[in-house]
Coordinates of C-alpha atoms in Angstrom, one line a residue:
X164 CA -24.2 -41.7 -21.8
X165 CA -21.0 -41.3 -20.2
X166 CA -18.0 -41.1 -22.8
X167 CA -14.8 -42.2 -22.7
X168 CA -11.5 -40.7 -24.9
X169 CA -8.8 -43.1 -25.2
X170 CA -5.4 -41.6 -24.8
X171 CA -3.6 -42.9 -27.0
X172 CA -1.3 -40.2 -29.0
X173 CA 1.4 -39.5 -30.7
X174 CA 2.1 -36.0 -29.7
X175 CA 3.9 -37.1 -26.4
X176 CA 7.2 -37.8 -28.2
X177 CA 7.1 -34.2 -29.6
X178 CA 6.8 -32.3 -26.3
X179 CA 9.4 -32.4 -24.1
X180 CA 9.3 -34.4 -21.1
X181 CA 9.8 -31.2 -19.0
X182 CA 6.9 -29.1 -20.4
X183 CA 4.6 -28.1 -18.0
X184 CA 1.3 -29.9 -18.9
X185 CA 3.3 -33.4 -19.2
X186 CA 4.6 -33.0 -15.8
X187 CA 1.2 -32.8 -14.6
X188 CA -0.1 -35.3 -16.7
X189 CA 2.4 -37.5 -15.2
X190 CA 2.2 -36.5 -11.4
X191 CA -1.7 -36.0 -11.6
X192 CA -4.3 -39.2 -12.3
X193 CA -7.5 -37.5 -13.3
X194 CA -9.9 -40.7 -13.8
X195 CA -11.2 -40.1 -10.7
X196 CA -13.5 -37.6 -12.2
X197 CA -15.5 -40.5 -13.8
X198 CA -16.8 -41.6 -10.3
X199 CA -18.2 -38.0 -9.6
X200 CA -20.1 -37.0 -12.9
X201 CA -21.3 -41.3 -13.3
X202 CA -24.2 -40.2 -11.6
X203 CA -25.3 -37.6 -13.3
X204 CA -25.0 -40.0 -17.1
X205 CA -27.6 -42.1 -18.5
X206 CA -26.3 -45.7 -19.2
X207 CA -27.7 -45.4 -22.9
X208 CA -27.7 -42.6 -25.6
X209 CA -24.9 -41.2 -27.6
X210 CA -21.6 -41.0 -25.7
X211 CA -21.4 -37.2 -24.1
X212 CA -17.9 -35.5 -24.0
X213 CA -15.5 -38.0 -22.0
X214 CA -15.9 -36.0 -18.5
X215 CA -11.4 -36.5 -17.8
X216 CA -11.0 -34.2 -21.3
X217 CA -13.7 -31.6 -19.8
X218 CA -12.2 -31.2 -16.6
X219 CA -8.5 -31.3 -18.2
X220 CA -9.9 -28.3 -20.4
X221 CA -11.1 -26.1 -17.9
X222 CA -8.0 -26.7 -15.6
X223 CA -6.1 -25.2 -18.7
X224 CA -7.9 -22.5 -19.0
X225 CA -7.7 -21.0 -15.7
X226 CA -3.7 -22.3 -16.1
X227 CA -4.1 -20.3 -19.4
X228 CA -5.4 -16.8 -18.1
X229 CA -8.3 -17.2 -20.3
X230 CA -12.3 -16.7 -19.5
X231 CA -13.8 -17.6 -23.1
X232 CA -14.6 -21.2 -24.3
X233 CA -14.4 -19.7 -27.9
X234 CA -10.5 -18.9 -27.0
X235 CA -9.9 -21.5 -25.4
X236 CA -10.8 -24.4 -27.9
X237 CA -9.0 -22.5 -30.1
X238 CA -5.5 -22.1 -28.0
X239 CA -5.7 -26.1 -27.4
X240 CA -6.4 -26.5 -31.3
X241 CA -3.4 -24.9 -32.4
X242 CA -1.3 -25.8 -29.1
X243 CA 0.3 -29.6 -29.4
X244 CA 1.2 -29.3 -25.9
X245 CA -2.0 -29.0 -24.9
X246 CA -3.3 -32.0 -27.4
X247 CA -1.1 -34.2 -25.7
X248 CA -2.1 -32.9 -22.3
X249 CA -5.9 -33.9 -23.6
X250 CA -4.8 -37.1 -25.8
X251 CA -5.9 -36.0 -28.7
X252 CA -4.0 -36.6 -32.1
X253 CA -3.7 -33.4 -34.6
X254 CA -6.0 -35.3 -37.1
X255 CA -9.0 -35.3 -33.8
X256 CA -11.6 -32.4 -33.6
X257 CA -11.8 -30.7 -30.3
X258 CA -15.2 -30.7 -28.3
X259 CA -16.7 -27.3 -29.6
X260 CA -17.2 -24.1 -27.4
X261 CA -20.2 -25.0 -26.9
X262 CA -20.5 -28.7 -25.7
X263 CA -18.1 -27.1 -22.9
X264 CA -20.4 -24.7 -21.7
X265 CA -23.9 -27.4 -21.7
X266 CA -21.3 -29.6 -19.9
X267 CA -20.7 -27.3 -17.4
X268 CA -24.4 -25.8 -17.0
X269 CA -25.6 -29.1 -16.8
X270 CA -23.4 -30.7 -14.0
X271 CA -24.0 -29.1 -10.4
X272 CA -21.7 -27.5 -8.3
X273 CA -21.0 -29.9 -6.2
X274 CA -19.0 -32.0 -8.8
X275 CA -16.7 -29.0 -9.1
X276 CA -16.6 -29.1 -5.2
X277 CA -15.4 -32.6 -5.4
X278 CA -12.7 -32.3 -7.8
X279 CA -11.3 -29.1 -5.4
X280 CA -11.5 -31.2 -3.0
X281 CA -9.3 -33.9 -4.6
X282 CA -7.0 -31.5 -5.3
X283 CA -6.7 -30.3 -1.7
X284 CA -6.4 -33.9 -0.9
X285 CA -3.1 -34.1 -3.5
X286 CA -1.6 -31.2 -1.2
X287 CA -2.2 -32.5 2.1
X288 CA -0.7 -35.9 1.0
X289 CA 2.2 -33.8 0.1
X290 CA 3.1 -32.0 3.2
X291 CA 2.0 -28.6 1.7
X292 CA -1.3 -28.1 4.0
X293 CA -1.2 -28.2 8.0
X294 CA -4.2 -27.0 8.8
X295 CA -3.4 -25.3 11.8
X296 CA -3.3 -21.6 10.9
X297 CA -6.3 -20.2 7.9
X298 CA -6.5 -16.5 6.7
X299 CA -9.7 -15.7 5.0
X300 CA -10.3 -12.3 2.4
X301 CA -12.1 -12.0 -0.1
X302 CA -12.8 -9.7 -3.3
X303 CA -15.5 -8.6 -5.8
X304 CA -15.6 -10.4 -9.3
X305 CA -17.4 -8.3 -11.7
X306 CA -20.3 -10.1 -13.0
X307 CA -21.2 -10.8 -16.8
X308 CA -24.1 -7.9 -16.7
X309 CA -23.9 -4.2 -17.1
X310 CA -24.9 -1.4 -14.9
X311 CA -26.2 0.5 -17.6
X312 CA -29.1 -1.9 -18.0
X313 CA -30.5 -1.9 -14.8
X314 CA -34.3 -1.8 -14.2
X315 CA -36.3 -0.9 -11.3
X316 CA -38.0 -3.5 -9.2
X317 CA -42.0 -3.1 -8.8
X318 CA -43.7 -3.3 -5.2
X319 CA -46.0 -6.3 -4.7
X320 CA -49.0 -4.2 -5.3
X321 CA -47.7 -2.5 -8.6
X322 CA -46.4 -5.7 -10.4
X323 CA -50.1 -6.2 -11.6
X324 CA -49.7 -3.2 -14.0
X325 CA -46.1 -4.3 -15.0
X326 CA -45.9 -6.3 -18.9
X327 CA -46.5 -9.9 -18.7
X328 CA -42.7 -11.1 -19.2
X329 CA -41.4 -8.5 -16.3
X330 CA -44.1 -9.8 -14.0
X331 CA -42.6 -13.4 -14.1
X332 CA -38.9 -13.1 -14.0
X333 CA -38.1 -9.7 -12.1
X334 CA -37.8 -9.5 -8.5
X335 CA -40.1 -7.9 -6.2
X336 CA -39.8 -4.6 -3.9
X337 CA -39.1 -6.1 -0.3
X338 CA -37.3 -3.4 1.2
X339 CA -39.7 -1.1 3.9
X340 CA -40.8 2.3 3.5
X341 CA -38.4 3.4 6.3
X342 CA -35.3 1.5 4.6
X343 CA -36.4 3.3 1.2
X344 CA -36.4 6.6 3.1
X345 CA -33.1 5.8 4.4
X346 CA -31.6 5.1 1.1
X347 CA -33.3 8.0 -0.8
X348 CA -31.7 10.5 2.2
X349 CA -28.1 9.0 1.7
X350 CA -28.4 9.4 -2.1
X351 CA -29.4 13.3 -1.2
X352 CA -26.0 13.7 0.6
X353 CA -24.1 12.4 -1.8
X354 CA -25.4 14.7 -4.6
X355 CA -25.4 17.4 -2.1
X356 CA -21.5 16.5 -1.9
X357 CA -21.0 16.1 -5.5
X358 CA -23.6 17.7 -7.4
X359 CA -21.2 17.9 -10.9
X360 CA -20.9 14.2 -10.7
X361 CA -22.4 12.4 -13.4
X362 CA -24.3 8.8 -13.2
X363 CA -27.3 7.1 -11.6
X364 CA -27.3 6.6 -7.5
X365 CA -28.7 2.7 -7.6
X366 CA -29.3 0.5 -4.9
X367 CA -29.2 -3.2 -4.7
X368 CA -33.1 -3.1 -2.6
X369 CA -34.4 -0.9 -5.7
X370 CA -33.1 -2.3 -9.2
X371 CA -32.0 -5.6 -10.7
X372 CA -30.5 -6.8 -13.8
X373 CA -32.4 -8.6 -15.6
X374 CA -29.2 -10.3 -17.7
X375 CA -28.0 -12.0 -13.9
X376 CA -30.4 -11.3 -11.6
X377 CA -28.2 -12.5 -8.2
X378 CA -25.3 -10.1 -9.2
X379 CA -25.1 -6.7 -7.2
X380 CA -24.3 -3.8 -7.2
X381 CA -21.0 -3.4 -5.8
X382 CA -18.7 -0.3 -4.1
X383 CA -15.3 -0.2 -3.4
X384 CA -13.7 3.2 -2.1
X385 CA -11.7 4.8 -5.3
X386 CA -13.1 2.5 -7.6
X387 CA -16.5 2.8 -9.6
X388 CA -19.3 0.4 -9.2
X389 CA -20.0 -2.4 -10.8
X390 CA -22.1 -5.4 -10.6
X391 CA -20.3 -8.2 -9.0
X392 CA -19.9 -11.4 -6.7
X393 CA -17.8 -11.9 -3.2
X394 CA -14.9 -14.3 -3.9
X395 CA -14.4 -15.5 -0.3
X396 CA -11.2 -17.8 0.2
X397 CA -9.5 -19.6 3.2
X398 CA -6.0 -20.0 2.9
X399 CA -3.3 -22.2 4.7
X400 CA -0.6 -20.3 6.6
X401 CA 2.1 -22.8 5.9
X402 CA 2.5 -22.8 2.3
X403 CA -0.6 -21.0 0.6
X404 CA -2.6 -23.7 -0.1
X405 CA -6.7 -22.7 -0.8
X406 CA -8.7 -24.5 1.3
X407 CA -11.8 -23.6 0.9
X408 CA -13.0 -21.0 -1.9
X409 CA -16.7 -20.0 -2.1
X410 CA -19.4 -17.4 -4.6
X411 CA -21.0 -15.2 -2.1
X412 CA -22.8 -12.6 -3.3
X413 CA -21.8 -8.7 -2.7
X414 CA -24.5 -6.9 -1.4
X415 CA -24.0 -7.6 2.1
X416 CA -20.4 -7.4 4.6
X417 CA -17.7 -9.6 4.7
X418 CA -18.6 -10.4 8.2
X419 CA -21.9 -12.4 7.3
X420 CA -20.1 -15.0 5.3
X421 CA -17.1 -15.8 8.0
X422 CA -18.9 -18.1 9.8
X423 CA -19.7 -20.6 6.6
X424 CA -16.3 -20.0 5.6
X425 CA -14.9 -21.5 8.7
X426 CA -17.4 -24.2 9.0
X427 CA -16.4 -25.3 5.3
X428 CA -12.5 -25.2 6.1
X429 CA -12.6 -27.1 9.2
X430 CA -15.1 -29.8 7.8
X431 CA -12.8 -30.3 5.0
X432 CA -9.8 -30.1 6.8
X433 CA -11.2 -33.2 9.2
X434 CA -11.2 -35.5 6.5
X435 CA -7.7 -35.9 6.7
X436 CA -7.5 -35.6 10.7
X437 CA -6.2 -31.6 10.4
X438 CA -7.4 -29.4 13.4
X439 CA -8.0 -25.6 12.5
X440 CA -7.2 -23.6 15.4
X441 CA -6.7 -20.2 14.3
X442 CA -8.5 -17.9 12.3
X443 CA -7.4 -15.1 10.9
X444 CA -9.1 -12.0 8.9
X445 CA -9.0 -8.2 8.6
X446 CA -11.4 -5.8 10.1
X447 CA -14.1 -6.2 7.3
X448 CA -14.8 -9.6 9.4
X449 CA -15.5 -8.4 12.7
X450 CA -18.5 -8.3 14.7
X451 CA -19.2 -9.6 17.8
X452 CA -21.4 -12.3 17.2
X453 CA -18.7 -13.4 15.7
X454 CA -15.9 -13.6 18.1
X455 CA -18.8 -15.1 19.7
X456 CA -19.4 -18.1 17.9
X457 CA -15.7 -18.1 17.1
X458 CA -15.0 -19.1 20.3
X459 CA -17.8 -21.2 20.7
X460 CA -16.4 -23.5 18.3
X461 CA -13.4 -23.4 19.9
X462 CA -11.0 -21.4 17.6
X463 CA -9.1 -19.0 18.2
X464 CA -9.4 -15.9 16.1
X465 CA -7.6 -12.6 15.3
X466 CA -9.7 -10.4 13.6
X467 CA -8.9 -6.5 14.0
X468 CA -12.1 -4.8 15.9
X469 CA -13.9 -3.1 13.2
X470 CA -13.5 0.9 13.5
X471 CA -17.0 1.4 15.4
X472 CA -16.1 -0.2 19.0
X473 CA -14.5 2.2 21.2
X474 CA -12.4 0.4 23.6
X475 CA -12.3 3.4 26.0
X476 CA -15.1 6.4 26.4
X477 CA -13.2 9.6 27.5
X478 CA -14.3 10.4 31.0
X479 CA -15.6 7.4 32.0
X480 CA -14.3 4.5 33.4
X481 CA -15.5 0.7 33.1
X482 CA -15.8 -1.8 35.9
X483 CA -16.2 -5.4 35.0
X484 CA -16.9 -6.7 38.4
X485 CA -20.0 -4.7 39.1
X486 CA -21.1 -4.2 35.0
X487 CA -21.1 -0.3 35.6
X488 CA -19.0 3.0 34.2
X489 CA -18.0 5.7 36.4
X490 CA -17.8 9.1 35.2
X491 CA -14.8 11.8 36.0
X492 CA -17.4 13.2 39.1
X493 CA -16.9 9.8 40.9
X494 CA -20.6 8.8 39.5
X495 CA -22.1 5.4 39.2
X496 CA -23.5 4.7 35.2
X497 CA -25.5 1.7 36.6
X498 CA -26.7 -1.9 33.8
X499 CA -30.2 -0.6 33.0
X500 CA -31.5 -2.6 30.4
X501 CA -31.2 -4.4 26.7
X502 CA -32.4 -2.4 24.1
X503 CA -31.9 -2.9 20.3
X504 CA -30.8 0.0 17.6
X505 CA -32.0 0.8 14.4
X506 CA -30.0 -1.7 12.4
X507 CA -31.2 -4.7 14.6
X508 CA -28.0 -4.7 17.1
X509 CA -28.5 -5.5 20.5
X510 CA -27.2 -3.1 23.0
X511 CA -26.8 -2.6 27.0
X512 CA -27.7 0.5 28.2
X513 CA -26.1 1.9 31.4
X514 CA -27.8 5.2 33.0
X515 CA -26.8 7.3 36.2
X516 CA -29.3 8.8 38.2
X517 CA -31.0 11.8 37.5
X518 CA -30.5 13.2 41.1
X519 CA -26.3 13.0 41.0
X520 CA -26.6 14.8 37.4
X521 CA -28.4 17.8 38.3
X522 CA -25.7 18.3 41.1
X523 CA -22.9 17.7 38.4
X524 CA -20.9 20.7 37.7
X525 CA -20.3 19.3 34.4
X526 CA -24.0 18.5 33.8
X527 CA -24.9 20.0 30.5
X528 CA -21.5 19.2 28.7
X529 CA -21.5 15.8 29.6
X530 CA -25.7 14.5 28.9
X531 CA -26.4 17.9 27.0
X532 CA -29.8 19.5 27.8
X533 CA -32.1 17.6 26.6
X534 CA -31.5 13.8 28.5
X535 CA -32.2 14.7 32.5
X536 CA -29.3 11.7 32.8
X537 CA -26.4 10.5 30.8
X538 CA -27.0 7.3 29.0
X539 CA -24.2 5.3 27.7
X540 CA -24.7 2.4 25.3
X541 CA -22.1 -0.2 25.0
X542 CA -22.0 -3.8 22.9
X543 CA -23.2 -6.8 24.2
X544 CA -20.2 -8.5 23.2
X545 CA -17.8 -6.1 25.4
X546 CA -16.0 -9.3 26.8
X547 CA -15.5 -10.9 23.5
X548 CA -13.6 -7.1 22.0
X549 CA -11.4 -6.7 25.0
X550 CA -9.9 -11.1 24.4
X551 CA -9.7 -10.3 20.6
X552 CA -7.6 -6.9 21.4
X553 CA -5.7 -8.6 24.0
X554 CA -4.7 -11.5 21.9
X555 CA -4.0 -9.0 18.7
X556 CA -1.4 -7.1 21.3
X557 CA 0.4 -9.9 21.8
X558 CA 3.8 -10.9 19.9
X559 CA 1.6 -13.8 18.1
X560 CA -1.3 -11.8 17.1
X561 CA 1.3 -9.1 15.4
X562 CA 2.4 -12.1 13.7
X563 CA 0.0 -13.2 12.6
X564 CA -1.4 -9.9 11.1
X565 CA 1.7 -9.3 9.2
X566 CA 1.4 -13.3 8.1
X567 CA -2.1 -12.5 6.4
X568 CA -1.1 -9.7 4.6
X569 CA 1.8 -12.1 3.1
X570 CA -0.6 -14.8 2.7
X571 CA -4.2 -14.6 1.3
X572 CA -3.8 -11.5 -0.8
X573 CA -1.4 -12.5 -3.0
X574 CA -3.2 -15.3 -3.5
X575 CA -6.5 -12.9 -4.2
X576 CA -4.4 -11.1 -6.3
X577 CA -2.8 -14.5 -8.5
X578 CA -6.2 -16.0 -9.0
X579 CA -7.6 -12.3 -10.4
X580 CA -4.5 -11.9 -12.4
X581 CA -3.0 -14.5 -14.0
X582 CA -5.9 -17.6 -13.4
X583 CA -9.0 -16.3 -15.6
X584 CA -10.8 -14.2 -12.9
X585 CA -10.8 -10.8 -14.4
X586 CA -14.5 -10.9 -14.7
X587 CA -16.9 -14.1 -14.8
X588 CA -18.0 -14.9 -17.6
X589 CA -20.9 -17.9 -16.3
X590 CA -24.1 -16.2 -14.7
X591 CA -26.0 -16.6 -11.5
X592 CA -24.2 -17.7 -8.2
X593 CA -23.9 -21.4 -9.1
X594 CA -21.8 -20.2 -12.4
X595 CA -19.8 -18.2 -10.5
X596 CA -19.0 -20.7 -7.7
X597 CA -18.0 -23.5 -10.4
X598 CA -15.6 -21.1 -11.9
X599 CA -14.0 -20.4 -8.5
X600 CA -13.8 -24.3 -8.1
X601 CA -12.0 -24.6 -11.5
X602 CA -9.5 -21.7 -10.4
X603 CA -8.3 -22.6 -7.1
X604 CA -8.0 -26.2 -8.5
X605 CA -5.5 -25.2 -11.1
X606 CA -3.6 -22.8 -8.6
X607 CA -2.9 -25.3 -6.2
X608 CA -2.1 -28.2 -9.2
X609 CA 0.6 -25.9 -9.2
X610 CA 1.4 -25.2 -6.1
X611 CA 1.3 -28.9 -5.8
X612 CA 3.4 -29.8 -9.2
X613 CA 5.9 -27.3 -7.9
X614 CA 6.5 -29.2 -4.9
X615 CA 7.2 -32.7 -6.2
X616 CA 9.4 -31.2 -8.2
X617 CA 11.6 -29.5 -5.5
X618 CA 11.4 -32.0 -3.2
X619 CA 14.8 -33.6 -2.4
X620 CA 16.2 -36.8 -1.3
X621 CA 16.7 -37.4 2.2
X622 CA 18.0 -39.7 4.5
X623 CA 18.0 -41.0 8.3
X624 CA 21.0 -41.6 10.0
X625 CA 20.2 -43.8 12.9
X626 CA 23.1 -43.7 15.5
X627 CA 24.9 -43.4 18.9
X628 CA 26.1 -40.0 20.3
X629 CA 29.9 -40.5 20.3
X630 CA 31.1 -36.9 21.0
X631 CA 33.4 -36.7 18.0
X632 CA 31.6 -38.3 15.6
X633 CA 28.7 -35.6 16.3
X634 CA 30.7 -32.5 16.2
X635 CA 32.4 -34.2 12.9
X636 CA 28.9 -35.1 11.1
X637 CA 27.1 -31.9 11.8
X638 CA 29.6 -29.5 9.8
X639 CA 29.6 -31.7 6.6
X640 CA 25.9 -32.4 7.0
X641 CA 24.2 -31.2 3.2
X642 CA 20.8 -29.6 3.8
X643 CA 18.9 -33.1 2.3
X644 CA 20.0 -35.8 5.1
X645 CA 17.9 -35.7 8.3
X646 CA 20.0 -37.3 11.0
X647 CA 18.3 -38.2 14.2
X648 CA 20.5 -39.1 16.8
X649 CA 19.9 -42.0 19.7
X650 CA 21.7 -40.9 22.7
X651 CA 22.0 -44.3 24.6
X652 CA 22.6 -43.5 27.9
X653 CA 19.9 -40.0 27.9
X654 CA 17.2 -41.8 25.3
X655 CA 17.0 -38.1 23.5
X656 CA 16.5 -38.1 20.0
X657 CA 18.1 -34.8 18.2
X658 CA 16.8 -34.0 15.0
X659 CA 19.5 -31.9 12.9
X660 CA 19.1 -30.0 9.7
X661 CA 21.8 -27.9 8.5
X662 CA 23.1 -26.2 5.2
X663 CA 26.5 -26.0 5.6
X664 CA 29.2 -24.3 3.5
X665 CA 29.3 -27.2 1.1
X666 CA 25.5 -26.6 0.3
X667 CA 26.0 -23.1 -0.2
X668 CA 29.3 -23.2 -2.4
X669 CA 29.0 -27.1 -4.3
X670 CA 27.5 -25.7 -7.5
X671 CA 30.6 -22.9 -7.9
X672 CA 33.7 -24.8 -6.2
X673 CA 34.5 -28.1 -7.7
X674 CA 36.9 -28.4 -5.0
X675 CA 34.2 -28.4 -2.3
X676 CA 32.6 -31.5 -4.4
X677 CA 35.8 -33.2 -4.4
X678 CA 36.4 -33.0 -0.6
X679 CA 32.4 -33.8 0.3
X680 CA 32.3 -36.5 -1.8
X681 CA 35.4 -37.9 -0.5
X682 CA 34.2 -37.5 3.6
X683 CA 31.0 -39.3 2.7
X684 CA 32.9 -42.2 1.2
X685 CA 35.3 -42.5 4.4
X686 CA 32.1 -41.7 6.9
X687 CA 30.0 -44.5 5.1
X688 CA 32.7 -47.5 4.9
X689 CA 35.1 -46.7 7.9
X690 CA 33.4 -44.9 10.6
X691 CA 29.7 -45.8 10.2
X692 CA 30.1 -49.7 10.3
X693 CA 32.5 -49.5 13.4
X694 CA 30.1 -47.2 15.3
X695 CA 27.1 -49.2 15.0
X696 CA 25.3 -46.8 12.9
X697 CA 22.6 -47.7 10.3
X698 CA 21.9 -45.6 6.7
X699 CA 18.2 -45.6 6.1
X700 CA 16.3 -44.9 2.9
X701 CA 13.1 -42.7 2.5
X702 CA 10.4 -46.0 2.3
X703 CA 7.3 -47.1 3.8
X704 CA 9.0 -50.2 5.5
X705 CA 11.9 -48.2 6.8
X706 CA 9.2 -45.5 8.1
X707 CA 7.6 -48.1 10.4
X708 CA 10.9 -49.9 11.4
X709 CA 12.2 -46.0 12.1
X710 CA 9.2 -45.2 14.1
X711 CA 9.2 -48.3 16.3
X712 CA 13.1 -47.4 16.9
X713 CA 12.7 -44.0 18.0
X714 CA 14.2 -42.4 14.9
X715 CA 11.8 -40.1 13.3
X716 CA 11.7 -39.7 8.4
X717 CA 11.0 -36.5 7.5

C-alpha cells in the first residue's frame, strides 16, 4: 500500500531559510513521484515507506557524497537540516537501511528514468538546456565484486560435470576455439613483455564473478583492472546540463553504445520541442558505421577518426571519381571486390594488375615477394572519414573539440567525485543504472537551484529610436534591463545588453549609486513619458502583449 508522510514539522524554524536543502525544498515540488511508483502499490496492506521521503533520501545522498544506506540514515538522523528537508520531527524514527534498499530493488528502473526526466524537464523550463549542441564520454564505475574471486566459465559440454549450484547460476563458455586461441596468444605476449609481473591474465569470455555476474573486467592504460560498468552521459553544451545518463556495461568499446546514446538524448529532448543537431565525442567513439548512421539521422557529428584510418597511403594516390589509387609508377589500383576481415569489418579491396607489377622497378619493395600484385584494402566508409575530418578542420569543429573537453569531463569527473560514484554499491546493470539516475538527478537539482537563485530582474523598454535618447540610455544601461528598441521609420528591433561602468563599480563607489539612481529617476518621469516610451515588467500577460508588438522578454 502506497504510504504517505505528512510534512508537518517543527524543524523548519530552526534551519535557516538559506540552507541548502530548504531552498530546494522550496524551489522543487516532489509529489509528483506519487504518480510514478502508484502503479507499482497495492491499494490494501500496510502503508510502505511514503515514496516523496525515499526519493528525497537518495537525492541526499548523492548531494551528500555518500554510497552506503547504513551512513546515510545515520547522517539524516543526527542532521536537522536534513529532517526538515524529509519532514520528519526529532521524536520520528527514520525508514531503516534496509527498507531503502527493498524500496529501491523492488521498483524498476524506469521509475528512476522518470524522475531524471522531471528533473531535466525543471532545467529546460529554466533556460539552462538548448538542446542544440550534446557531448557524450563516459567512464568505468568499479563494480561491488572483487577480481580476486573470479571463477572460470565451463563449456556447454563440461557443465554436466560442474556441482549442482555452479551449473544453474554461472554462465556458459560461448567464445570460439579461434577467439580462445587469440586471447591465450595475447596473454603469451604480455608475459613475454613482463614476465616479473605478478597477477592473473583474465578475460571477460573466460571467467565471471559469481558476486555480479554482468560486471567486467575492465582496463584502463596506467591503471589496474578492475571489474566495472560504462557510465555513458550526454551533456548539454550550453550550461552542462545531463541529458541523458545510461549503465552500459565495460567489456565492449565506447563506439557500440553511441548510437543508443543519441537515440535517448534526442527522444527526450523532443518532448519539449528541442532539436539536437550536433554530436560531439572523442576518438573512443568513432567508427564508421557510425558517421554513418550519424548522418543518416540527420546530425551532424564531430567525432575524432579513431587512430587506425589512414587518411593518406604513402605512394599512392586516391581518385574519387573513378574509385581507384594510383601508385608513384603512374599505375592503376583498380575496385576489386568486398571482402570482410577477421574481426567482421567490411572492407574494399583495390588490386593492380599483375602484368604492370612485374615491369615495376619498384616491384618487390612495394607488394613484397610473395603477392604477384599489390593489394590495398581501404574502409567502406572512406566518404564518411574524409566529411568528419573536413568538418573537424574547420574553425567550428576546433571549437567544438576544445568545448568537450570543458564540458562533459568535468562533469564525469563531479558525479565520480563529489556525487557518491566512487564505486557502486547496488549489483547487476539495473542497480547500476538506478544509481546513475539518482546522481545526475541531484547534479542537475543543483545546477538548477543555482540558477533560480542567480537569476536577476529584468526589464523591457519598449521605445522609439530618438538619436540622443539612444546614445544616452545605452551607457547607463545595468546589465539586468533588456531594452529592445522600435525604430519607427526602419521596423528594426535592436536588442541591447550591456554592463556598464556602474555595474562594474556600484558595490565599491557609493557615489556611482547615487548618480545611477538619480538618472533612472529623471529617465523614468521626464524623458520616458514625453518620448512615448513604455516600462514593461517580466509577466506572462506583458510576454504576449510584447510579442504581438515586436518587442522581444528575455
Amino acid at each position: 500500500m502506497l504510504g504517505l508522510h505528512p510534512v508537518a514539522t517543527s524543524l523548519v524554524k530552526l534551519v535557516p531559510a538559506h540552507h541548502f536543502y530548504q531552498r530546494l525544498l522550496q524551489r522543487v515540488d516532489f509529489s509528483f513521484v506519487r504518480s510514478l511508483v502508484a502503479p507499482f502499490y497495492s491499494t490494501i496492506g500496510r502503508p510502505s515507506l511514503d515514496p516523496v521521503v525515499f526519493v528525497k533520501l537518495l537525492v541526499v545522498q548523492h548531494l551528500e557524497n555518500i554510497t552506503s544506506d547504513r551512513k546515510l540514515v545515520e547522517l539524516a538522523s543526527l542532521h536537522v537540516g536534513i529532517r526538515a528537508f524529509l519532514g520528519y520531527d526529532l521524536a520520528h524514527p527514520l525508514p531503516r537501511h534496509s527498507t531503502i534498499s527493498r524500496t529501491r530493488q523492488r521498483l524498476p528502473a524506469s521509475v528512476f528514468e522518470a524522475c531524471f526526466t522531471y528533473v531535466v524537464g525543471l532545467c529546460v523550463a529554466q533556460g539552462l538546456v538548448s538542446g542544440h549542441t550534446q557531448v557524450v564520454d563516459s567512464a568505468y564505475l568499479k563494480a561491488n565484486a572483487s577480481m580476486s574471486r573470479l571463477q572460470p566459465k565451463f563449456a556447454i559440454g563440461a557443465a554436466e560435470s560442474a556441482p549442482a549450484a555452479e551449473q544453474v547460476s554461472s554462465p556458459r563458455l560461448t567464445a570460439s576455439a579461434a577467439r580462445l586461441q587469440q586471447v591465450q596468444r595475447v596473454h603469451t605476449v604480455i608475459r613475454q613483455a613482463a614476465p616479473r609481473k605478478k597477477g592473473l591474465l583474465l578475460s571477460n569470455l573466460t571467467h565471471y564473478s559469481p558476486a555480479d555476474p554482468e560486471a567486467r573486467i575492465a582496463y584502463k592504460r596506467g591503471k589496474p583492472r578492475q571489474l566495472a560498468y560504462r557510465a555513458s552521459v550526454s551533456v548539454d553544451a550550453a550550461r552542462h546540463v545531463i541529458t541523458h545518463v545510461q549503465a552500459d556495461l565495460a567489456d565492449g568499446r565506447d563506439s557500440r553504445c553511441l548510437l543508443a546514446l543519441v537515440d535517448a538524448t534526442q527522444q527526450r529532448l523532443r518532448r519539449w520541442g528541442l532539436l539536437l543537431q550536433n554530436v560531439v565525442a572523442d576518438a573512443g567513439y568513432s567508427s564508421g558505421e557510425n558517421y554513418a548512421q550519424l548522418e543518416s539521422r540527420g546530425l551532424v557529428g564531430f567525432i575524432p577518426p579513431h587512430g587506425k584510418y589512414k587518411e593518406q597511403r604513402p605512394g599512392f594516390t586516391y581518385d574519387a571519381l573513378q574509385d581507384s589509387y594510383f601508385c608513384s609508377q603512374g599505375k592503376r589500383l583498380a575496385f576489386d571486390r568486398l571482402v570482410v576481415d577477421r574481426q567482421g569489418n567490411a572492407k574494399n579491396r583495390y588490386l593492380a594488375k599483375a602484368a604492370d607489377c612485374r615491369r615495376c622497378p619498384v616491384s618487390e619493395a612495394c607488394k613484397g615477394k610473395t603477392p604477384q600484385e599489390k593489394r590495398l584494402h581501404d574502409t567502406v566508409y572512406k566518404a564518411y572519414y574524409e566529411r568528419m575530418l573536413t568538418r573537424l578542420a574547420s574553425r567550428l569543429g576546433k571549437r567544438l573539440m576544445r568545448l568537450r573537453a570543458a564540458t562533459v569531463e568535468p562533469v564525469l569527473g563531479s558525479l565520480i567525485t563529489y556525487y557518491g560514484l566512487r564505486h557502486l554499491s547496488k549489483k547487476r546493470q539495473t542497480g547500476a543504472a538506478k544509481v546513475l539516475y539518482i546522481a545526475a538527478m541531484a547534479y542537475n537539482l543543483k545546477k538548477y537551484l543555482r540558477a533560480t537563485l542567480q537569476q536577476p530582474a529584468r526589464l523591457a523598454l519598449a521605445l522609439p529610436l530618438p538619436g540622443y535618447l539612444y546614445w544616452c540610455l545605452v551607457p547607463f544601461a545595468t546589465a539586468t534591463p533588456i531594452m529592445s528598441i522600435n525604430h519607427s521609420e526602419k521596423q528594426l528591433h535592436h536588442i541591447v545588453a550591456i554592463s556598464t561602468v556602474f555595474t562594474l563599480f556600484q558595490f565599491y563607489n557609493p557615489i556611482l549609486i547615487y548618480f545611477q539612481e538619480k538618472f533612472w529617476r529623471t529617465i523614468k518621469r521626464d524623458v520616458l513619458p514625453s518620448n512615448g516610451i513604455t516600462i514593461w515588467s517580466d509577466t506572462t500577460t506583458n510576454k504576449n502583449v510584447a510579442a504581438n508588438q515586436g518587442v522581444l522578454l528575455l
